[in-house]
């Protein structure tokens, strides 16, 4: 799975990926659209890539044909959506080249679509729509300034990353970043409100990195930003002469380290853009050392462990393969340097791309375990809620899937038996979930390893993860 960030940094590579065998055409066939979808929503898919010249909706079939002004615009659109799953109303849709070279539509049948197109292109060209305003509620964009909030921020998002993503839609003039209500936010000013509108239509709700760093975008009440300093928090691209304001050079990324629970090294890697290239370039295999045999399974908290291989000549080390490079990077940043069973664990990226299964009859067969068919994977479903509950190791654990009738005393006993001291406990309202606080992070790590997927009877397996809350 590629991400928004890598799609933009690897644009040229993705030209090689064709969604299907049809030759490029400026007419695109869009399938699996949600019911009741409007023409405007379909046109919005194409707007960032150029002029949309025709549309044909096949309502009963949940399909549409979209014609762009040039073949080049259509190719750019297909390449982009090969790397970033296109979504309409949070539903993935499929886009491929059509066999038609242009759309010949019956004007009577397609009058409404034409009216919508006229209104959209009027807004794009900055004129007032000449068609019936009842057809389309597309008021001129209120401001060239967008307010951007980033949810699920597991990796730092630098000012440069924002500039790279948003400049696809027009000239970015100024950016100011700040933290408000414990959330990373930015104000970003385009040279033209229409570009701001296209960026908002296309990027709102997208993830910058795989399954995290979700963009929430709306228009700012401000129409012009006042930037005093060019540094890692603010930038005026029209005035390279501005001072940095704090003696720091403009390209250092210190301020972001406070925002994210990443180690400094991982944050620096993320800022350099290496983290984002999930599946391509970053290996999904980790080398973990200074551990005992149970430890590799702690990595399940940060990704789906596919295979574990204990090293034959170094039994306290293991190669651990996760589903993709993002999960590996996340596990490394959260677990490297953590104390487990009294030893400080070391986790680094391996140069291996996969963990090979042993050949039949070889003596290291017992040292390699394959978990790829396990029903206990947390992250198999794209967009799973589990992606939103990934936190660094902490003394407080979140328990879910608690069986009816199991009370606080039962759970306190269960967790103190794993060798720790329970400091505090709190049930959620429905008593299917709770928080439990151990006396140290190390005890919580051990309890999680012992008790995640613990069978409570009646096919209820307890789910344990680290919490960002305290009791």
Coordinates of C-alpha atoms in Angstrom, one line a residue:
X1 CA 0.0 0.0 0.0
X2 CA 1.5 3.3 -0.9
X3 CA 0.7 6.5 0.9
X4 CA -0.2 10.0 -0.1
X5 CA 3.3 11.2 0.7
X6 CA 5.1 8.5 -1.3
X7 CA 2.6 8.9 -4.2
X8 CA 3.8 12.5 -4.4
X9 CA 7.5 11.8 -4.0
X10 CA 7.4 8.8 -6.4
X11 CA 5.1 10.2 -9.0
X12 CA 7.3 9.2 -11.9
X13 CA 7.6 5.6 -10.7
X14 CA 3.9 5.1 -10.5
X15 CA 3.5 6.0 -14.2
X16 CA 4.6 2.4 -14.8
X17 CA 1.7 1.1 -12.9
X18 CA -1.4 0.8 -15.0
X19 CA -4.7 -0.2 -13.4
X20 CA -5.7 -2.3 -16.3
X21 CA -4.7 -3.1 -19.9
X22 CA -6.8 -0.4 -21.6
X23 CA -4.6 2.2 -23.3
X24 CA -4.7 5.7 -21.8
X25 CA -7.8 7.8 -22.6
X26 CA -9.1 11.1 -21.4
X27 CA -12.4 9.3 -20.5
X28 CA -12.2 7.4 -17.2
X29 CA -14.5 4.7 -16.0
X30 CA -15.4 4.9 -12.3
X31 CA -17.0 1.9 -10.6
X32 CA -18.4 0.9 -7.2
X33 CA -19.7 4.4 -6.4
X34 CA -21.9 4.6 -3.3
X35 CA -25.7 4.9 -3.9
X36 CA -27.2 8.4 -4.3
X37 CA -23.8 9.9 -5.2
X38 CA -24.1 13.3 -6.8
X39 CA -22.4 14.5 -10.0
X40 CA -20.5 17.1 -8.0
X41 CA -18.8 14.4 -5.9
X42 CA -17.7 12.5 -9.0
X43 CA -16.4 15.7 -10.6
X44 CA -14.5 16.5 -7.4
X45 CA -12.3 13.4 -8.1
X46 CA -11.1 14.9 -11.3
X47 CA -11.0 18.6 -10.5
X48 CA -7.4 18.7 -9.1
X49 CA -6.0 17.3 -12.3
X50 CA -7.4 19.7 -14.8
X51 CA -10.6 20.7 -16.6
X52 CA -13.5 18.2 -16.5
X53 CA -15.3 18.4 -19.8
X54 CA -18.1 15.8 -19.6
X55 CA -19.7 13.3 -17.2
X56 CA -22.2 10.5 -17.6
X57 CA -23.7 8.9 -14.5
X58 CA -24.9 5.3 -14.6
X59 CA -27.0 5.5 -11.5
X60 CA -28.5 2.0 -11.4
X61 CA -25.0 0.4 -11.9
X62 CA -23.1 2.6 -9.4
X63 CA -20.8 3.7 -12.2
X64 CA -19.9 6.9 -14.0
X65 CA -17.8 8.1 -17.0
X66 CA -15.7 11.2 -16.5
X67 CA -14.1 13.0 -19.4
X68 CA -11.1 15.3 -18.8
X69 CA -9.8 18.1 -21.0
X70 CA -6.6 16.2 -22.0
X71 CA -5.3 12.7 -22.0
X72 CA -2.3 13.9 -19.9
X73 CA -4.7 15.1 -17.1
X74 CA -6.4 11.7 -17.2
X75 CA -3.0 9.9 -17.0
X76 CA -1.9 12.0 -14.0
X77 CA -5.3 11.3 -12.3
X78 CA -5.0 7.5 -12.8
X79 CA -1.4 7.5 -11.6
X80 CA -2.3 9.4 -8.5
X81 CA -5.2 7.2 -7.7
X82 CA -3.1 4.1 -8.3
X83 CA -1.1 5.1 -5.3
X84 CA -3.8 6.7 -3.2
X85 CA -7.1 4.9 -3.0
X86 CA -9.8 7.3 -4.3
X87 CA -12.8 7.6 -1.9
X88 CA -16.3 9.0 -2.3
X89 CA -18.2 9.3 1.0
X90 CA -15.5 7.3 2.7
X91 CA -16.1 4.4 0.3
X92 CA -13.2 3.2 -1.9
X93 CA -14.0 3.5 -5.7
X94 CA -12.2 2.1 -8.7
X95 CA -10.9 4.2 -11.6
X96 CA -9.6 3.0 -14.9
X97 CA -9.2 4.1 -18.5
X98 CA -12.4 3.7 -20.6
X99 CA -12.4 2.2 -24.0
X100 CA -14.1 5.4 -25.2
X101 CA -11.8 8.1 -26.5
X102 CA -14.5 10.8 -25.8
X103 CA -18.0 10.8 -24.3
X104 CA -20.8 11.3 -26.7
X105 CA -23.8 11.9 -24.5
X106 CA -27.4 12.6 -25.4
X107 CA -27.8 16.2 -24.5
X108 CA -31.3 15.8 -23.2
X109 CA -30.4 12.9 -21.0
X110 CA -27.3 14.6 -19.7
X111 CA -28.6 18.2 -19.3
X112 CA -28.3 18.1 -15.5
X113 CA -24.7 16.9 -15.7
X114 CA -23.8 19.6 -18.2
X115 CA -25.4 22.2 -15.9
X116 CA -23.3 21.0 -13.0
X117 CA -20.2 21.0 -15.1
X118 CA -20.9 24.5 -16.2
X119 CA -21.3 25.7 -12.6
X120 CA -18.1 23.9 -11.5
X121 CA -16.1 25.3 -14.3
X122 CA -17.5 28.8 -13.6
X123 CA -16.3 28.5 -10.1
X124 CA -13.0 27.2 -11.3
X125 CA -12.6 30.2 -13.7
X126 CA -13.7 32.5 -10.9
X127 CA -17.0 33.7 -12.7
X128 CA -20.4 33.4 -11.2
X129 CA -22.3 30.3 -12.3
X130 CA -24.6 31.1 -15.3
X131 CA -26.7 28.0 -14.8
X132 CA -29.5 27.5 -12.4
X133 CA -28.0 27.9 -8.9
X134 CA -30.4 25.3 -7.6
X135 CA -28.4 22.6 -9.5
X136 CA -25.3 23.0 -7.5
X137 CA -24.4 24.6 -4.2
X138 CA -20.8 25.7 -5.1
X139 CA -20.4 29.2 -3.7
X140 CA -17.1 30.8 -4.5
X141 CA -14.5 29.7 -2.0
X142 CA -14.5 32.0 1.0
X143 CA -10.7 32.2 1.5
X144 CA -7.3 31.2 0.1
X145 CA -6.3 30.0 3.6
X146 CA -7.0 26.5 4.8
X147 CA -7.0 25.3 8.4
X148 CA -5.5 21.8 8.6
X149 CA -5.8 19.5 11.6
X150 CA -3.9 16.2 11.7
X151 CA -5.5 13.3 13.5
X152 CA -3.7 10.0 14.5
X153 CA -0.3 11.7 14.3
X154 CA 2.1 8.8 14.8
X155 CA 4.8 10.3 12.7
X156 CA 5.8 14.0 12.7
X157 CA 4.4 16.0 9.8
X158 CA 6.8 18.7 8.9
X159 CA 6.1 22.0 7.2
X160 CA 8.0 20.7 4.2
X161 CA 5.7 17.6 3.9
X162 CA 2.6 19.9 4.0
X163 CA 4.2 22.1 1.3
X164 CA 4.9 19.2 -0.9
X165 CA 1.4 17.7 -0.7
X166 CA -0.5 20.9 -1.0
X167 CA 1.6 22.5 -3.8
X168 CA 0.2 19.9 -6.2
X169 CA -3.0 22.0 -6.2
X170 CA -1.4 25.5 -6.7
X171 CA 1.2 27.9 -5.4
X172 CA 1.6 27.7 -1.6
X173 CA 2.5 31.1 -0.4
X174 CA 2.7 30.8 3.4
X175 CA 2.3 28.1 6.1
X176 CA 2.1 28.5 9.9
X177 CA 2.1 25.4 12.1
X178 CA 1.2 25.2 15.8
X179 CA -0.2 22.9 18.5
X180 CA -3.6 23.6 19.9
X181 CA -5.7 21.4 22.3
X182 CA -2.8 18.8 22.0
X183 CA -3.3 18.6 18.2
X184 CA -0.9 19.6 15.5
X185 CA -2.5 22.2 13.2
X186 CA -1.5 24.4 10.3
X187 CA -2.8 27.4 8.4
X188 CA -1.8 27.3 4.7
X189 CA -2.3 30.1 2.2
X190 CA -2.6 29.5 -1.5
X191 CA -2.2 32.3 -4.1
X192 CA -5.8 31.7 -5.2
X193 CA -9.0 30.6 -3.3
X194 CA -9.9 28.2 -6.1
X195 CA -6.7 26.2 -5.4
X196 CA -7.6 26.1 -1.8
X197 CA -11.0 24.7 -2.7
X198 CA -9.5 22.0 -4.9
X199 CA -7.1 21.0 -2.2
X200 CA -9.8 20.8 0.3
X201 CA -12.1 18.7 -2.0
X202 CA -9.3 16.3 -2.8
X203 CA -7.4 15.9 0.5
X204 CA -9.9 16.2 3.3
X205 CA -10.0 12.9 5.1
X206 CA -6.9 11.4 3.3
X207 CA -4.0 9.9 5.3
X208 CA -0.5 11.3 4.7
X209 CA 1.1 8.1 5.8
X210 CA -0.3 4.6 5.8
X211 CA -3.3 4.4 8.2
X212 CA -2.3 7.5 10.2
X213 CA -1.8 11.3 10.0
X214 CA -5.3 12.0 8.7
X215 CA -5.9 15.4 7.2
X216 CA -9.0 17.4 8.4
X217 CA -9.4 20.5 6.3
X218 CA -11.7 23.5 6.4
X219 CA -11.5 27.1 5.3
X220 CA -10.0 29.6 7.7
X221 CA -11.8 32.8 8.6
X222 CA -8.4 34.6 7.9
X223 CA -7.8 35.6 4.2
X224 CA -4.1 36.5 4.7
X225 CA -1.4 35.1 7.0
X226 CA 1.2 37.3 8.6
X227 CA 4.5 35.3 8.8
X228 CA 7.3 36.9 10.8
X229 CA 9.9 34.1 10.7
X230 CA 11.1 31.4 8.2
X231 CA 11.8 28.4 10.3
X232 CA 10.4 24.9 11.0
X233 CA 7.1 26.3 12.4
X234 CA 6.3 29.0 9.9
X235 CA 7.4 29.9 6.3
X236 CA 6.6 32.7 3.9
X237 CA 7.7 31.3 0.5
X238 CA 7.4 34.8 -1.1
X239 CA 10.0 36.3 1.3
X240 CA 13.1 34.1 1.6
X241 CA 14.8 37.0 3.4
X242 CA 12.9 36.7 6.6
X243 CA 14.9 35.9 9.8
X244 CA 14.6 32.5 11.5
X245 CA 13.8 34.2 14.8
X246 CA 15.4 31.8 17.2
X247 CA 19.0 31.3 15.9
X248 CA 17.9 28.0 14.4
X249 CA 18.4 27.3 10.8
X250 CA 15.2 27.1 8.8
X251 CA 15.4 23.4 8.0
X252 CA 15.8 21.9 11.5
X253 CA 12.8 20.0 12.9
X254 CA 13.3 20.1 16.7
X255 CA 9.9 21.6 17.6
X256 CA 8.0 18.6 16.2
X257 CA 9.7 16.1 18.5
X258 CA 7.6 17.3 21.4
X259 CA 4.4 16.6 19.5
X260 CA 4.9 13.0 18.7
X261 CA 5.8 10.1 21.0
X262 CA 8.6 9.1 18.6
X263 CA 12.2 8.8 19.5
X264 CA 14.4 11.5 18.1
X265 CA 16.0 9.2 15.6
X266 CA 12.7 7.9 14.2
X267 CA 11.3 11.5 14.1
X268 CA 14.4 12.6 12.1
X269 CA 13.8 9.6 9.7
X270 CA 10.2 10.5 9.3
X271 CA 11.0 14.2 8.7
X272 CA 13.4 13.1 6.0
X273 CA 10.5 11.2 4.4
X274 CA 12.0 7.8 4.7
X275 CA 9.3 6.5 7.0
X276 CA 6.4 7.2 4.6
X277 CA 7.5 4.9 1.8
X278 CA 5.6 1.9 3.2
X279 CA 5.9 -1.2 1.2
X280 CA 8.5 0.3 -1.0
X281 CA 12.0 0.9 0.1
X282 CA 11.5 0.3 3.8
X283 CA 11.7 -3.3 4.8
X284 CA 9.0 -4.9 6.9
X285 CA 11.5 -7.0 8.7
X286 CA 13.0 -6.0 12.1
X287 CA 16.1 -7.4 13.9
X288 CA 15.4 -7.5 17.7
X289 CA 18.1 -8.4 20.2
X290 CA 18.6 -8.8 23.9
X291 CA 15.3 -10.5 24.4
X292 CA 13.8 -13.8 25.6
X293 CA 11.7 -16.1 23.5
X294 CA 8.3 -14.6 24.3
X295 CA 9.2 -11.0 23.4
X296 CA 8.7 -10.9 19.6
X297 CA 5.0 -11.2 20.1
X298 CA 5.0 -7.7 21.8
X299 CA 5.3 -6.4 18.3
X300 CA 1.7 -7.5 17.6
X301 CA 0.6 -4.2 19.3
X302 CA 2.1 -2.3 16.4
X303 CA 1.5 -4.5 13.4
X304 CA 0.5 -8.0 12.1
X305 CA 3.5 -10.3 12.9
X306 CA 3.8 -12.6 9.9
X307 CA 6.9 -14.7 10.8
X308 CA 9.4 -14.8 13.7
X309 CA 12.8 -16.5 13.3
X310 CA 15.0 -16.9 16.4
X311 CA 18.6 -16.8 15.3
X312 CA 20.3 -20.2 15.5
X313 CA 23.7 -19.0 16.8
X314 CA 22.3 -16.1 18.9
X315 CA 19.1 -17.2 20.7
X316 CA 18.4 -13.8 22.3
X317 CA 17.9 -12.2 18.8
X318 CA 15.2 -12.7 16.3
X319 CA 14.1 -11.5 12.8
X320 CA 10.5 -10.4 12.9
X321 CA 8.5 -9.9 9.7
X322 CA 5.5 -7.5 9.8
X323 CA 2.9 -6.8 7.1
X324 CA 4.7 -3.7 5.8
X325 CA 7.4 -1.2 6.3
X326 CA 5.2 1.3 8.1
X327 CA 4.3 -1.3 10.8
X328 CA 8.0 -2.2 11.2
X329 CA 9.0 1.5 11.5
X330 CA 6.2 2.1 14.1
X331 CA 7.2 -0.9 16.2
X332 CA 10.9 0.1 16.1
X333 CA 10.2 3.7 17.1
X334 CA 8.0 2.6 20.1
X335 CA 9.9 -0.5 21.3
X336 CA 13.7 0.2 20.8
X337 CA 15.2 0.9 24.2
X338 CA 12.2 -0.4 26.2
X339 CA 13.0 -2.6 29.2
X340 CA 11.5 -6.1 29.0
X341 CA 12.1 -8.9 31.6
X342 CA 14.9 -6.7 33.0
X343 CA 16.8 -6.3 29.7
X344 CA 16.8 -3.3 27.4
X345 CA 15.5 -4.4 24.1
X346 CA 17.2 -3.3 20.8
X347 CA 15.1 -3.1 17.7
X348 CA 16.5 -2.0 14.3
X349 CA 15.3 -2.4 10.6
X350 CA 16.8 -5.5 9.0
X351 CA 18.3 -5.5 5.5
X352 CA 16.2 -8.7 4.8
X353 CA 13.0 -8.1 2.9
X354 CA 11.3 -11.3 4.2
X355 CA 11.9 -14.0 6.7
X356 CA 12.3 -17.3 4.8
X357 CA 10.6 -20.4 6.0
X358 CA 13.1 -23.3 6.7
X359 CA 13.3 -26.2 4.3
X360 CA 11.7 -29.5 5.5
X361 CA 13.9 -31.6 7.8
X362 CA 16.4 -28.9 8.7
X363 CA 17.3 -28.6 12.3
X364 CA 16.4 -24.9 12.7
X365 CA 12.8 -25.7 11.8
X366 CA 11.6 -25.1 15.4
X367 CA 13.2 -21.7 15.5
X368 CA 10.9 -20.2 12.7
X369 CA 7.2 -19.7 13.3
X370 CA 4.7 -18.6 10.7
X371 CA 1.8 -16.5 11.9
X372 CA 0.5 -15.4 8.6
X373 CA -2.7 -17.5 8.9
X374 CA -3.4 -16.4 12.5
X375 CA -6.9 -15.2 13.3
X376 CA -5.5 -12.8 15.9
X377 CA -4.1 -10.1 13.6
X378 CA -5.3 -6.7 14.7
X379 CA -4.6 -4.7 11.5
X380 CA -5.7 -6.9 8.7
X381 CA -8.7 -4.8 7.8
X382 CA -7.7 -1.5 6.0
X383 CA -9.1 1.4 8.0
X384 CA -9.6 -0.8 11.1
X385 CA -10.3 1.2 14.3
X386 CA -7.3 -0.6 15.8
X387 CA -5.0 1.8 13.7
X388 CA -6.3 4.6 15.8
X389 CA -5.4 3.0 19.1
X390 CA -1.6 2.6 18.6
X391 CA 0.3 4.3 21.5
X392 CA 3.8 4.0 22.9
X393 CA 4.3 1.6 25.8
X394 CA 2.8 3.1 29.0
X395 CA 2.0 1.9 32.5
X396 CA -1.8 2.1 31.7
X397 CA -3.4 -0.6 29.6
X398 CA -6.7 -0.6 27.8
X399 CA -8.7 -3.8 28.1
X400 CA -11.6 -4.7 25.7
X401 CA -13.8 -7.7 24.9
X402 CA -14.3 -8.3 28.6
X403 CA -16.7 -11.1 29.2
X404 CA -20.1 -10.4 30.9
X405 CA -19.9 -11.1 34.7
X406 CA -16.1 -10.6 34.9
X407 CA -15.6 -7.9 37.6
X408 CA -12.9 -5.6 38.8
X409 CA -11.5 -8.1 41.4
X410 CA -11.2 -10.8 38.7
X411 CA -9.2 -8.6 36.4
X412 CA -7.0 -7.1 39.2
X413 CA -6.2 -10.7 40.3
X414 CA -5.4 -11.8 36.7
X415 CA -3.0 -8.9 36.1
X416 CA -1.3 -9.1 39.5
X417 CA -0.6 -12.8 38.8
X418 CA 1.5 -11.8 35.8
X419 CA 4.1 -10.5 38.2
X420 CA 3.1 -6.8 38.6
X421 CA 1.3 -4.5 41.0
X422 CA -2.1 -3.1 39.9
X423 CA -2.1 0.6 41.0
X424 CA -5.6 1.6 39.7
X425 CA -8.6 0.3 37.7
X426 CA -11.5 1.9 36.0
X427 CA -14.4 0.3 34.0
X428 CA -16.0 2.0 31.1
X429 CA -19.7 2.5 31.2
X430 CA -20.7 -0.7 29.3
X431 CA -18.2 -2.8 31.4
X432 CA -16.9 -4.4 28.2
X433 CA -13.8 -2.2 28.4
X434 CA -11.6 -0.9 31.2
X435 CA -8.3 0.8 32.0
X436 CA -5.8 -0.9 34.3
X437 CA -2.7 0.8 35.6
X438 CA 0.4 -1.1 36.6
X439 CA 3.2 0.3 38.7
X440 CA 5.7 0.6 35.8
X441 CA 5.9 0.5 32.0
X442 CA 8.0 -2.7 32.2
X443 CA 5.2 -4.4 34.2
X444 CA 2.6 -3.2 31.7
X445 CA 4.7 -4.6 28.8
X446 CA 5.0 -8.0 30.6
X447 CA 1.2 -8.1 31.4
X448 CA 0.3 -7.2 27.8
X449 CA 2.5 -10.1 26.5
X450 CA 1.0 -12.5 29.0
X451 CA -2.6 -11.6 28.7
X452 CA -3.4 -10.2 25.2
X453 CA -5.7 -12.8 23.7
X454 CA -6.2 -14.5 27.1
X455 CA -9.1 -16.9 26.8
X456 CA -11.8 -15.8 29.3
X457 CA -14.0 -18.7 28.3
X458 CA -17.0 -18.7 25.9
X459 CA -14.8 -17.8 23.0
X460 CA -14.0 -14.3 24.6
X461 CA -10.4 -13.4 24.1
X462 CA -9.3 -10.4 26.1
X463 CA -7.7 -7.6 24.0
X464 CA -5.0 -5.6 25.7
X465 CA -3.2 -2.5 24.3
X466 CA -1.3 0.5 25.6
X467 CA -3.5 3.5 26.6
X468 CA -2.7 7.1 26.2
X469 CA -4.9 7.9 29.2
X470 CA -4.1 7.6 32.9
X471 CA -6.5 6.8 35.7

